[in-house]
PDB file of C-alpha atoms in Angstrom:
ATOM      1  CA  MET A  27      63.893 118.245  18.402  1.00  0.00           C
ATOM      2  CA  PRO A  28      64.394 121.852  17.277  1.00  0.00           C
ATOM      3  CA  HIS A  29      63.781 122.839  13.679  1.00  0.00           C
ATOM      4  CA  SER A  30      64.479 125.804  11.446  1.00  0.00           C
ATOM      5  CA  SER A  31      62.289 128.891  11.684  1.00  0.00           C
ATOM      6  CA  GLY A  32      63.794 130.181   8.447  1.00  0.00           C
ATOM      7  CA  GLY A  33      66.471 132.688   7.634  1.00  0.00           C
ATOM      8  CA  GLY A  34      68.029 134.792   4.921  1.00  0.00           C
ATOM      9  CA  SER A  35      71.214 136.145   3.386  1.00  0.00           C
ATOM     10  CA  HIS A  36      72.440 139.333   1.749  1.00  0.00           C
ATOM     11  CA  GLY A  37      71.446 139.117  -1.901  1.00  0.00           C
ATOM     12  CA  GLY A  38      69.761 135.739  -1.414  1.00  0.00           C
ATOM     13  CA  GLY A  39      66.399 136.770   0.026  1.00  0.00           C
ATOM     14  CA  PHE A  40      64.776 135.085   3.003  1.00  0.00           C
ATOM     15  CA  HIS A  41      63.165 131.653   3.413  1.00  0.00           C
ATOM     16  CA  GLY A  42      60.612 129.982   5.656  1.00  0.00           C
ATOM     17  CA  GLY A  43      61.174 127.296   8.231  1.00  0.00           C
ATOM     18  CA  SER A  44      60.604 123.557   8.263  1.00  0.00           C
ATOM     19  CA  ALA A  45      58.478 121.164  10.192  1.00  0.00           C
ATOM     20  CA  GLY A  46      59.075 116.714   9.314  1.00  0.00           C
ATOM     21  CA  HIS A  47      55.767 109.620   6.520  1.00  0.00           C
ATOM     22  CA  GLY A  48      55.356 106.640   4.727  1.00  0.00           C
ATOM     23  CA  GLY A  49      52.270 104.703   4.282  1.00  0.00           C
ATOM     24  CA  SER A  50      51.044 101.233   3.651  1.00  0.00           C
ATOM     25  CA  SER A  51      48.746  99.977   0.978  1.00  0.00           C
ATOM     26  CA  GLY A  52      46.012  97.383   1.320  1.00  0.00           C
ATOM     27  CA  PRO A  53      44.985  94.715  -1.163  1.00  0.00           C
ATOM     28  CA  ARG A  54      44.295  95.777  -4.727  1.00  0.00           C
ATOM     29  CA  THR A  55      40.562  95.378  -5.267  1.00  0.00           C
ATOM     30  CA  SER A  56      38.556  95.984  -8.433  1.00  0.00           C
ATOM     31  CA  ARG A  57      35.156  95.350 -10.023  1.00  0.00           C
ATOM     32  CA  HIS A  58      37.011  94.380 -13.199  1.00  0.00           C
ATOM     33  CA  TYR A  59      39.306  91.433 -13.748  1.00  0.00           C
ATOM     34  CA  TYR A  60      43.054  92.039 -14.033  1.00  0.00           C
ATOM     35  CA  PRO A  61      45.853  89.445 -14.584  1.00  0.00           C
ATOM     36  CA  GLY A  62      46.700  87.546 -11.439  1.00  0.00           C
ATOM     37  CA  ALA A  63      43.558  88.593  -9.581  1.00  0.00           C
ATOM     38  CA  ARG A  64      41.535  86.186  -7.472  1.00  0.00           C
ATOM     39  CA  THR A  65      37.788  86.121  -8.146  1.00  0.00           C
ATOM     40  CA  PHE A  66      35.131  86.390  -5.448  1.00  0.00           C
ATOM     41  CA  VAL A  67      31.352  86.270  -5.808  1.00  0.00           C
ATOM     42  CA  TYR A  68      28.474  87.515  -3.708  1.00  0.00           C
ATOM     43  CA  TYR A  69      24.770  87.886  -4.510  1.00  0.00           C
ATOM     44  CA  ARG A  70      22.596  90.978  -4.669  1.00  0.00           C
ATOM     45  CA  HIS A  71      18.873  90.429  -5.252  1.00  0.00           C
ATOM     46  CA  GLY A  72      19.701  86.926  -6.465  1.00  0.00           C
ATOM     47  CA  ILE A  73      22.218  88.106  -9.093  1.00  0.00           C
ATOM     48  CA  PRO A  74      25.910  87.111  -8.830  1.00  0.00           C
ATOM     49  CA  MET A  75      28.280  90.082  -8.397  1.00  0.00           C
ATOM     50  CA  TYR A  76      32.054  89.771  -8.736  1.00  0.00           C
ATOM     51  CA  ILE A  77      35.027  91.290  -6.917  1.00  0.00           C
ATOM     52  CA  TYR A  78      38.651  90.811  -8.028  1.00  0.00           C
ATOM     53  CA  SER A  79      41.580  91.135  -5.647  1.00  0.00           C
ATOM     54  CA  ASP A  80      45.175  90.016  -5.101  1.00  0.00           C
ATOM     55  CA  ALA A  81      44.333  88.976  -1.512  1.00  0.00           C
ATOM     56  CA  ASP A  82      41.764  86.831   0.247  1.00  0.00           C
ATOM     57  CA  LEU A  83      39.089  89.419   0.992  1.00  0.00           C
ATOM     58  CA  ARG A  84      37.127  87.048   3.201  1.00  0.00           C
ATOM     59  CA  HIS A  85      39.783  87.310   5.907  1.00  0.00           C
ATOM     60  CA  GLN A  86      40.950  90.874   5.306  1.00  0.00           C
ATOM     61  CA  ASN A  87      38.188  92.803   6.967  1.00  0.00           C
ATOM     62  CA  SER A  88      35.704  90.753   8.935  1.00  0.00           C
ATOM     63  CA  ARG A  89      32.983  92.560  10.881  1.00  0.00           C
ATOM     64  CA  LYS A  90      34.704  91.694  14.159  1.00  0.00           C
ATOM     65  CA  ASN A  91      38.013  93.121  12.912  1.00  0.00           C
ATOM     66  CA  ARG A  92      36.317  96.253  11.629  1.00  0.00           C
ATOM     67  CA  ARG A  93      34.655  96.902  14.970  1.00  0.00           C
ATOM     68  CA  LEU A  94      37.963  96.364  16.758  1.00  0.00           C
ATOM     69  CA  THR A  95      39.686  98.755  14.349  1.00  0.00           C
ATOM     70  CA  SER A  96      36.994 101.359  14.948  1.00  0.00           C
ATOM     71  CA  LEU A  97      37.473 101.127  18.707  1.00  0.00           C
ATOM     72  CA  VAL A  98      41.216 101.580  18.261  1.00  0.00           C
ATOM     73  CA  LEU A  99      40.716 104.560  15.925  1.00  0.00           C
ATOM     74  CA  LEU A 100      38.173 106.367  18.108  1.00  0.00           C
ATOM     75  CA  PRO A 101      40.625 107.873  20.646  1.00  0.00           C
ATOM     76  CA  PHE A 102      42.894 109.041  17.814  1.00  0.00           C
ATOM     77  CA  VAL A 103      39.932 110.742  16.129  1.00  0.00           C
ATOM     78  CA  MET A 104      39.086 112.490  19.407  1.00  0.00           C
ATOM     79  CA  ILE A 105      42.708 113.600  19.889  1.00  0.00           C
ATOM     80  CA  LEU A 106      42.866 115.026  16.364  1.00  0.00           C
ATOM     81  CA  VAL A 107      39.583 116.902  16.877  1.00  0.00           C
ATOM     82  CA  PHE A 108      41.043 118.390  20.062  1.00  0.00           C
ATOM     83  CA  LEU A 109      44.312 119.332  18.300  1.00  0.00           C
ATOM     84  CA  LEU A 110      42.396 120.934  15.443  1.00  0.00           C
ATOM     85  CA  ILE A 111      40.357 123.042  17.878  1.00  0.00           C
ATOM     86  CA  VAL A 112      43.496 124.061  19.777  1.00  0.00           C
ATOM     87  CA  THR A 113      45.416 124.853  16.584  1.00  0.00           C
ATOM     88  CA  MET A 114      42.628 127.018  15.211  1.00  0.00           C
ATOM     89  CA  GLY A 115      42.315 128.954  18.460  1.00  0.00           C
ATOM     90  CA  PRO A 116      44.628 131.708  19.726  1.00  0.00           C
ATOM     91  CA  PRO A 117      47.947 130.466  21.148  1.00  0.00           C
ATOM     92  CA  THR A 118      48.625 130.788  24.836  1.00  0.00           C
ATOM     93  CA  LYS A 119      51.781 131.758  26.662  1.00  0.00           C
ATOM     94  CA  LEU A 120      54.123 128.853  27.384  1.00  0.00           C
ATOM     95  CA  SER A 121      54.666 127.984  31.021  1.00  0.00           C
ATOM     96  CA  GLY A 122      58.063 127.089  32.448  1.00  0.00           C
ATOM     97  CA  GLY A 123      60.147 129.391  30.268  1.00  0.00           C
ATOM     98  CA  GLU A 124      60.668 131.888  33.068  1.00  0.00           C
ATOM     99  CA  MET A 125      63.491 129.714  34.424  1.00  0.00           C
ATOM    100  CA  TYR A 126      65.640 130.338  31.352  1.00  0.00           C
ATOM    101  CA  PRO A 127      67.402 133.710  30.905  1.00  0.00           C
ATOM    102  CA  VAL A 128      67.664 135.319  27.479  1.00  0.00           C
ATOM    103  CA  GLU A 129      71.139 135.086  25.966  1.00  0.00           C
ATOM    104  CA  ILE A 130      73.161 137.329  23.683  1.00  0.00           C
ATOM    105  CA  ILE A 131      76.367 135.615  22.596  1.00  0.00           C
ATOM    106  CA  ASP A 132      78.244 138.126  20.443  1.00  0.00           C
ATOM    107  CA  ASN A 133      81.319 136.240  19.301  1.00  0.00           C
ATOM    108  CA  ILE A 134      82.203 138.739  16.561  1.00  0.00           C
ATOM    109  CA  GLY A 135      81.507 142.051  18.317  1.00  0.00           C
ATOM    110  CA  VAL A 136      78.733 143.411  16.099  1.00  0.00           C
ATOM    111  CA  LEU A 137      76.149 143.928  18.873  1.00  0.00           C
ATOM    112  CA  GLU A 138      78.208 145.734  21.506  1.00  0.00           C
ATOM    113  CA  ASN A 139      76.547 149.162  21.264  1.00  0.00           C
ATOM    114  CA  ASP A 140      73.027 147.738  20.994  1.00  0.00           C
ATOM    115  CA  ILE A 141      72.971 145.100  23.724  1.00  0.00           C
ATOM    116  CA  PRO A 142      70.763 146.997  26.262  1.00  0.00           C
ATOM    117  CA  GLU A 143      68.011 147.673  23.693  1.00  0.00           C
ATOM    118  CA  LEU A 144      68.288 144.172  22.210  1.00  0.00           C
ATOM    119  CA  GLU A 145      68.177 142.544  25.643  1.00  0.00           C
ATOM    120  CA  LYS A 146      65.018 144.524  26.481  1.00  0.00           C
ATOM    121  CA  ALA A 147      63.371 143.435  23.202  1.00  0.00           C
ATOM    122  CA  LEU A 148      64.244 139.795  23.906  1.00  0.00           C
ATOM    123  CA  ASN A 149      62.890 139.964  27.461  1.00  0.00           C
ATOM    124  CA  ASP A 150      59.686 141.649  26.274  1.00  0.00           C
ATOM    125  CA  PHE A 151      59.187 138.804  23.807  1.00  0.00           C
ATOM    126  CA  LYS A 152      59.884 136.223  26.508  1.00  0.00           C
ATOM    127  CA  ASP A 153      57.512 137.889  29.007  1.00  0.00           C
ATOM    128  CA  THR A 154      54.752 137.900  26.383  1.00  0.00           C
ATOM    129  CA  THR A 155      55.167 134.417  24.934  1.00  0.00           C
ATOM    130  CA  GLY A 156      57.053 132.299  27.476  1.00  0.00           C
ATOM    131  CA  ILE A 157      59.561 131.484  24.709  1.00  0.00           C
ATOM    132  CA  THR A 158      63.188 132.226  25.597  1.00  0.00           C
ATOM    133  CA  PRO A 159      64.961 133.932  22.689  1.00  0.00           C
ATOM    134  CA  ALA A 160      68.705 133.949  22.190  1.00  0.00           C
ATOM    135  CA  VAL A 161      71.023 135.610  19.681  1.00  0.00           C
ATOM    136  CA  LEU A 162      74.354 134.156  18.575  1.00  0.00           C
ATOM    137  CA  THR A 163      76.805 135.884  16.210  1.00  0.00           C
ATOM    138  CA  VAL A 164      79.530 133.995  14.358  1.00  0.00           C
ATOM    139  CA  TYR A 165      81.789 134.369  11.345  1.00  0.00           C
ATOM    140  CA  ASN A 166      80.933 132.755   8.017  1.00  0.00           C
ATOM    141  CA  GLU A 167      84.259 130.961   8.252  1.00  0.00           C
ATOM    142  CA  ASP A 168      83.080 129.169  11.406  1.00  0.00           C
ATOM    143  CA  TRP A 169      80.613 127.045   9.441  1.00  0.00           C
ATOM    144  CA  THR A 170      81.093 127.300   5.648  1.00  0.00           C
ATOM    145  CA  SER A 171      83.759 124.592   5.456  1.00  0.00           C
ATOM    146  CA  LYS A 172      81.676 121.915   7.201  1.00  0.00           C
ATOM    147  CA  TYR A 173      78.006 122.939   7.392  1.00  0.00           C
ATOM    148  CA  ASN A 174      75.282 125.014   5.932  1.00  0.00           C
ATOM    149  CA  LEU A 175      74.000 127.586   8.397  1.00  0.00           C
ATOM    150  CA  THR A 176      70.831 125.598   9.153  1.00  0.00           C
ATOM    151  CA  ASP A 177      72.903 122.628  10.355  1.00  0.00           C
ATOM    152  CA  TYR A 178      75.208 124.934  12.272  1.00  0.00           C
ATOM    153  CA  ALA A 179      72.254 126.584  14.013  1.00  0.00           C
ATOM    154  CA  TYR A 180      70.755 123.174  14.827  1.00  0.00           C
ATOM    155  CA  ASN A 181      74.000 121.987  16.441  1.00  0.00           C
ATOM    156  CA  ALA A 182      74.347 125.302  18.281  1.00  0.00           C
ATOM    157  CA  TYR A 183      70.843 124.861  19.710  1.00  0.00           C
ATOM    158  CA  ILE A 184      71.286 121.288  20.958  1.00  0.00           C
ATOM    159  CA  ASP A 185      74.762 122.093  22.338  1.00  0.00           C
ATOM    160  CA  ARG A 186      73.330 124.908  24.457  1.00  0.00           C
ATOM    161  CA  TYR A 187      69.774 123.901  25.316  1.00  0.00           C
ATOM    162  CA  SER A 188      68.229 120.634  26.470  1.00  0.00           C
ATOM    163  CA  ASP A 189      64.671 121.981  26.335  1.00  0.00           C
ATOM    164  CA  GLU A 190      62.310 122.804  23.450  1.00  0.00           C
ATOM    165  CA  MET A 191      61.345 126.308  24.623  1.00  0.00           C
ATOM    166  CA  HIS A 192      64.134 128.397  23.082  1.00  0.00           C
ATOM    167  CA  TRP A 193      64.296 130.348  19.854  1.00  0.00           C
ATOM    168  CA  LEU A 194      67.875 130.834  18.720  1.00  0.00           C
ATOM    169  CA  ILE A 195      68.727 133.440  16.068  1.00  0.00           C
ATOM    170  CA  VAL A 196      72.178 132.946  14.520  1.00  0.00           C
ATOM    171  CA  TYR A 197      73.690 135.894  12.649  1.00  0.00           C
ATOM    172  CA  SER A 198      76.825 135.423  10.538  1.00  0.00           C
ATOM    173  CA  GLU A 199      79.123 137.612   8.454  1.00  0.00           C
ATOM    174  CA  PRO A 200      82.662 137.258   7.037  1.00  0.00           C
ATOM    175  CA  LYS A 201      85.815 138.195   8.936  1.00  0.00           C
ATOM    176  CA  GLU A 202      87.042 140.233   6.001  1.00  0.00           C
ATOM    177  CA  LYS A 203      84.377 142.711   4.934  1.00  0.00           C
ATOM    178  CA  GLY A 204      84.150 144.554   1.644  1.00  0.00           C
ATOM    179  CA  ASP A 205      83.511 148.270   1.543  1.00  0.00           C
ATOM    180  CA  ASP A 206      80.115 148.054  -0.120  1.00  0.00           C
ATOM    181  CA  PHE A 207      78.888 144.474   0.334  1.00  0.00           C
ATOM    182  CA  ILE A 208      78.847 142.355   3.487  1.00  0.00           C
ATOM    183  CA  TYR A 209      77.723 138.809   2.733  1.00  0.00           C
ATOM    184  CA  TRP A 210      75.706 138.288   5.915  1.00  0.00           C
ATOM    185  CA  HIS A 211      73.401 135.365   6.779  1.00  0.00           C
ATOM    186  CA  PHE A 212      70.902 134.630   9.517  1.00  0.00           C
ATOM    187  CA  GLU A 213      69.036 131.486  10.566  1.00  0.00           C
ATOM    188  CA  GLY A 214      66.502 130.752  13.296  1.00  0.00           C
ATOM    189  CA  MET A 215      66.158 127.497  15.218  1.00  0.00           C
ATOM    190  CA  GLN A 216      63.040 126.948  17.338  1.00  0.00           C
ATOM    191  CA  GLY A 217      62.215 124.241  19.867  1.00  0.00           C
ATOM    192  CA  ASN A 218      59.147 122.111  19.217  1.00  0.00           C
ATOM    193  CA  ASP A 219      57.294 123.562  22.217  1.00  0.00           C
ATOM    194  CA  THR A 220      57.294 126.967  20.516  1.00  0.00           C
ATOM    195  CA  ASP A 221      55.360 125.797  17.446  1.00  0.00           C
ATOM    196  CA  SER A 222      51.938 126.823  18.749  1.00  0.00           C
ATOM    197  CA  ILE A 223      53.148 130.439  18.873  1.00  0.00           C
ATOM    198  CA  LEU A 224      55.922 130.585  16.273  1.00  0.00           C
ATOM    199  CA  SER A 225      53.758 129.490  13.376  1.00  0.00           C
ATOM    200  CA  TYR A 226      55.006 129.625   9.813  1.00  0.00           C
ATOM    201  CA  SER A 227      53.278 132.954   9.152  1.00  0.00           C
ATOM    202  CA  LYS A 228      54.724 134.514  12.327  1.00  0.00           C
ATOM    203  CA  THR A 229      58.299 133.423  11.630  1.00  0.00           C
ATOM    204  CA  GLU A 230      57.980 134.395   7.978  1.00  0.00           C
ATOM    205  CA  SER A 231      56.943 137.900   9.042  1.00  0.00           C
ATOM    206  CA  PHE A 232      59.914 138.053  11.447  1.00  0.00           C
ATOM    207  CA  ASN A 233      62.320 136.861   8.752  1.00  0.00           C
ATOM    208  CA  SER A 234      60.941 139.396   6.278  1.00  0.00           C
ATOM    209  CA  ASP A 235      61.419 142.242   8.761  1.00  0.00           C
ATOM    210  CA  LEU A 236      64.910 141.173   9.780  1.00  0.00           C
ATOM    211  CA  TYR A 237      65.954 140.764   6.145  1.00  0.00           C
ATOM    212  CA  LYS A 238      64.613 144.235   5.313  1.00  0.00           C
ATOM    213  CA  TYR A 239      66.357 145.911   8.255  1.00  0.00           C
ATOM    214  CA  LEU A 240      69.685 144.167   7.646  1.00  0.00           C
ATOM    215  CA  ASN A 241      69.590 145.355   4.055  1.00  0.00           C
ATOM    216  CA  GLU A 242      69.107 148.922   5.282  1.00  0.00           C
ATOM    217  CA  HIS A 243      72.578 148.890   6.852  1.00  0.00           C
ATOM    218  CA  GLU A 244      72.946 152.662   6.556  1.00  0.00           C
ATOM    219  CA  THR A 245      69.940 153.071   8.869  1.00  0.00           C
ATOM    220  CA  TYR A 246      70.124 150.009  11.143  1.00  0.00           C
ATOM    221  CA  THR A 247      73.036 148.273  12.799  1.00  0.00           C
ATOM    222  CA  VAL A 248      72.840 144.475  13.158  1.00  0.00           C
ATOM    223  CA  GLY A 249      71.666 144.830  16.753  1.00  0.00           C
ATOM    224  CA  GLN A 250      69.039 147.400  15.832  1.00  0.00           C
ATOM    225  CA  ALA A 251      67.771 145.219  12.990  1.00  0.00           C
ATOM    226  CA  ILE A 252      67.258 142.229  15.307  1.00  0.00           C
ATOM    227  CA  THR A 253      65.732 144.489  17.975  1.00  0.00           C
ATOM    228  CA  GLU A 254      63.204 145.974  15.556  1.00  0.00           C
ATOM    229  CA  ALA A 255      62.227 142.549  14.169  1.00  0.00           C
ATOM    230  CA  PHE A 256      61.485 141.300  17.705  1.00  0.00           C
ATOM    231  CA  ASN A 257      59.650 144.505  18.656  1.00  0.00           C
ATOM    232  CA  ASN A 258      57.400 144.065  15.605  1.00  0.00           C
ATOM    233  CA  LEU A 259      56.623 140.439  16.417  1.00  0.00           C
ATOM    234  CA  THR A 260      55.998 140.678  20.174  1.00  0.00           C
ATOM    235  CA  PRO A 261      52.647 142.580  20.079  1.00  0.00           C
ATOM    236  CA  VAL A 262      51.110 140.113  17.589  1.00  0.00           C
ATOM    237  CA  SER A 263      52.814 136.936  18.787  1.00  0.00           C
ATOM    238  CA  LEU A 264      49.739 135.591  20.617  1.00  0.00           C
ATOM    239  CA  GLU A 265      47.237 136.511  17.920  1.00  0.00           C
ATOM    240  CA  GLU A 266      45.501 133.781  15.940  1.00  0.00           C
ATOM    241  CA  SER A 267      47.398 132.960  12.784  1.00  0.00           C
ATOM    242  CA  HIS A 268      45.115 130.293  11.223  1.00  0.00           C
ATOM    243  CA  ASP A 269      48.253 128.986   9.583  1.00  0.00           C
ATOM    244  CA  ILE A 270      47.207 126.575   6.844  1.00  0.00           C
ATOM    245  CA  GLY A 271      50.578 124.882   7.240  1.00  0.00           C
ATOM    246  CA  ASN A 272      49.690 123.957  10.837  1.00  0.00           C
ATOM    247  CA  ILE A 273      46.015 123.166  10.301  1.00  0.00           C
ATOM    248  CA  LEU A 274      46.192 121.213   7.037  1.00  0.00           C
ATOM    249  CA  PRO A 275      48.178 118.140   8.259  1.00  0.00           C
ATOM    250  CA  ILE A 276      45.859 117.705  11.262  1.00  0.00           C
ATOM    251  CA  ALA A 277      42.746 118.206   9.129  1.00  0.00           C
ATOM    252  CA  LEU A 278      43.947 115.699   6.517  1.00  0.00           C
ATOM    253  CA  MET A 279      44.752 113.067   9.136  1.00  0.00           C
ATOM    254  CA  LEU A 280      41.362 113.632  10.740  1.00  0.00           C
ATOM    255  CA  ILE A 281      39.554 113.263   7.402  1.00  0.00           C
ATOM    256  CA  ILE A 282      41.425 110.027   6.630  1.00  0.00           C
ATOM    257  CA  LEU A 283      40.714 108.536  10.058  1.00  0.00           C
ATOM    258  CA  LEU A 284      37.058 109.584   9.907  1.00  0.00           C
ATOM    259  CA  PHE A 285      36.740 107.988   6.470  1.00  0.00           C
ATOM    260  CA  ILE A 286      38.234 104.729   7.761  1.00  0.00           C
ATOM    261  CA  PHE A 287      36.072 104.910  10.894  1.00  0.00           C
ATOM    262  CA  VAL A 288      32.843 105.431   8.912  1.00  0.00           C
ATOM    263  CA  ALA A 289      33.833 102.795   6.353  1.00  0.00           C
ATOM    264  CA  ASN A 290      34.414 100.271   9.134  1.00  0.00           C
ATOM    265  CA  ILE A 291      31.083 101.002  10.790  1.00  0.00           C
ATOM    266  CA  PHE A 292      28.935 101.304   7.670  1.00  0.00           C
ATOM    267  CA  GLY A 293      31.124  99.469   5.163  1.00  0.00           C
ATOM    268  CA  ASP A 294      28.641  96.646   4.506  1.00  0.00           C
ATOM    269  CA  LYS A 295      25.826  99.051   3.655  1.00  0.00           C
ATOM    270  CA  LEU A 296      28.042 101.292   1.552  1.00  0.00           C
ATOM    271  CA  ARG A 297      29.425  98.403  -0.503  1.00  0.00           C
ATOM    272  CA  GLY A 298      26.305  96.268  -0.572  1.00  0.00           C
ATOM    273  CA  TYR A 299      27.979  93.096   0.709  1.00  0.00           C
ATOM    274  CA  LYS A 300      29.784  91.614   3.703  1.00  0.00           C
ATOM    275  CA  ASP A 301      33.288  90.256   3.325  1.00  0.00           C
ATOM    276  CA  GLU A 302      32.142  87.140   5.183  1.00  0.00           C
ATOM    277  CA  ASP A 303      29.606  86.477   2.403  1.00  0.00           C
ATOM    278  CA  LEU A 304      32.224  86.357  -0.359  1.00  0.00           C
ATOM    279  CA  THR A 305      33.005  83.025  -1.988  1.00  0.00           C
ATOM    280  CA  GLU A 306      36.167  82.506  -4.025  1.00  0.00           C
ATOM    281  CA  ILE A 307      36.109  80.962  -7.510  1.00  0.00           C
ATOM    282  CA  LYS A 308      39.592  79.537  -7.664  1.00  0.00           C
ATOM    283  CA  SER A 309      39.891  78.449 -11.278  1.00  0.00           C
ATOM    284  CA  SER A 310      38.158  81.291 -13.099  1.00  0.00           C
ATOM    285  CA  THR A 311      39.819  83.792 -15.389  1.00  0.00           C
ATOM    286  CA  GLY A 312      37.830  86.940 -15.927  1.00  0.00           C
ATOM    287  CA  LYS A 313      34.087  86.919 -15.396  1.00  0.00           C
ATOM    288  CA  PRO A 314      32.950  83.368 -14.468  1.00  0.00           C
ATOM    289  CA  GLN A 315      30.167  81.478 -16.165  1.00  0.00           C
ATOM    290  CA  THR A 316      26.747  81.341 -14.552  1.00  0.00           C
ATOM    291  CA  ALA A 317      24.048  78.664 -14.435  1.00  0.00           C
ATOM    292  CA  ASN A 318      20.545  78.305 -13.032  1.00  0.00           C
ATOM    293  CA  CYS A 319      19.693  76.053 -10.118  1.00  0.00           C
ATOM    294  CA  GLU A 320      17.558  73.065 -11.251  1.00  0.00           C
ATOM    295  CA  TYR A 321      15.397  73.372  -8.146  1.00  0.00           C
ATOM    296  CA  CYS A 322      14.769  77.090  -7.555  1.00  0.00           C
ATOM    297  CA  GLY A 323      15.835  78.475 -10.926  1.00  0.00           C
ATOM    298  CA  SER A 324      18.083  81.123  -9.338  1.00  0.00           C
ATOM    299  CA  GLN A 325      21.354  82.115 -10.936  1.00  0.00           C
ATOM    300  CA  TYR A 326      24.688  81.139  -9.387  1.00  0.00           C
ATOM    301  CA  ALA A 327      28.386  81.378 -10.285  1.00  0.00           C
ATOM    302  CA  VAL A 328      29.696  78.100 -11.710  1.00  0.00           C
ATOM    303  CA  GLY A 329      32.690  76.753  -9.799  1.00  0.00           C
ATOM    304  CA  ALA A 330      31.944  78.661  -6.601  1.00  0.00           C
ATOM    305  CA  HIS A 331      29.514  76.354  -4.771  1.00  0.00           C
ATOM    306  CA  THR A 332      28.599  72.758  -4.190  1.00  0.00           C
ATOM    307  CA  ARG A 333      25.151  73.848  -2.994  1.00  0.00           C
ATOM    308  CA  CYS A 334      22.847  76.514  -4.341  1.00  0.00           C
ATOM    309  CA  PRO A 335      23.543  79.779  -2.493  1.00  0.00           C
ATOM    310  CA  HIS A 336      19.814  80.560  -2.645  1.00  0.00           C
ATOM    311  CA  CYS A 337      17.938  77.353  -1.759  1.00  0.00           C
ATOM    312  CA  GLY A 338      20.752  75.063  -0.553  1.00  0.00           C
ATOM    313  CA  ALA A 339      20.090  72.288  -3.089  1.00  0.00           C
ATOM    314  CA  SER A 340      23.024  70.182  -4.294  1.00  0.00           C
ATOM    315  CA  LEU A 341      24.501  71.476  -7.558  1.00  0.00           C
ATOM    316  CA  THR A 342      25.920  69.742 -10.603  1.00  0.00           C
ATOM    317  CA  ASP A 343      28.274  72.034 -12.525  1.00  0.00           C
ATOM    318  CA  THR A 344      27.639  72.410 -16.227  1.00  0.00           C
ATOM    319  CA  THR A 345      31.293  73.157 -17.052  1.00  0.00           C
ATOM    320  CA  ASP A 346      34.712  71.765 -16.241  1.00  0.00           C
ATOM    321  CA  GLU A 347      35.192  74.420 -13.559  1.00  0.00           C
ATOM    322  CA  GLN A 348      36.564  72.999 -10.317  1.00  0.00           C
ATOM    323  CA  GLN A 349      34.047  73.137  -7.494  1.00  0.00           C
ATOM    324  CA  TYR A 350      34.930  75.091  -4.349  1.00  0.00           C
TER     325      TYR A 350
END
């Protein structure tokens, strides 16, 4: 779906465009007891170690499940690496846009004397980028009673174009104009296929230029202002932008997936235990009591075992803890 490339208004400055997650949380796990937590024990060098969680950790993340998860994640990691490389490289001209003609829809008659120059600027931009630009002029009264201009531009885009390769610039001013102040607005709407070229930094530069030229109304007409903004953008449109706004989401997703991938592969070594080796102590509150096996003398968590986890001998609990 198309999205805003930003815009501006007389006296209101200019603004950038928009782009557009929920998440899920796993079990709460801690090395320290908290109310309502279940207690699990494992052994490191013969010493009982405790994990507290609100879920059964033994079935949350078995080695088989972790390997399966890693296999599922691997293609997504590879795709994100590819997208990151593509995003950081120079954009390339879009293919397929040659079938769409540029459009100038001047509903309010402010472009009449500048259409030849504006049409040339739009075609130069299209020939360079493969993006088909269009300009639409309307009155403020056409949208102020029901929309903001961003919504109006969005509806104008989807009413006119079924593809994602257009860039629509909507210019608006009032029917009744004051002598010294014309409360004009403009808003851009770009198709998703244009994002690799129309990065945030590129559209921000365009918006800044158009805002500046529209403010210099004694020097530039509306048509000349739009023409100059496009002429400034076209020569640099296929240069690398290294837009942090484009790179950061991909990089963050890649880091998260790589962390999960590594944790799944090397999780046992990083944590020092396997989930399959955990034993739950159902009736404990806080840190459980420990005792020593009568046969091997090793320490074990009371209430967790019926047999010594070290030598396998039968155990007799020394407290009223329920055996598990």
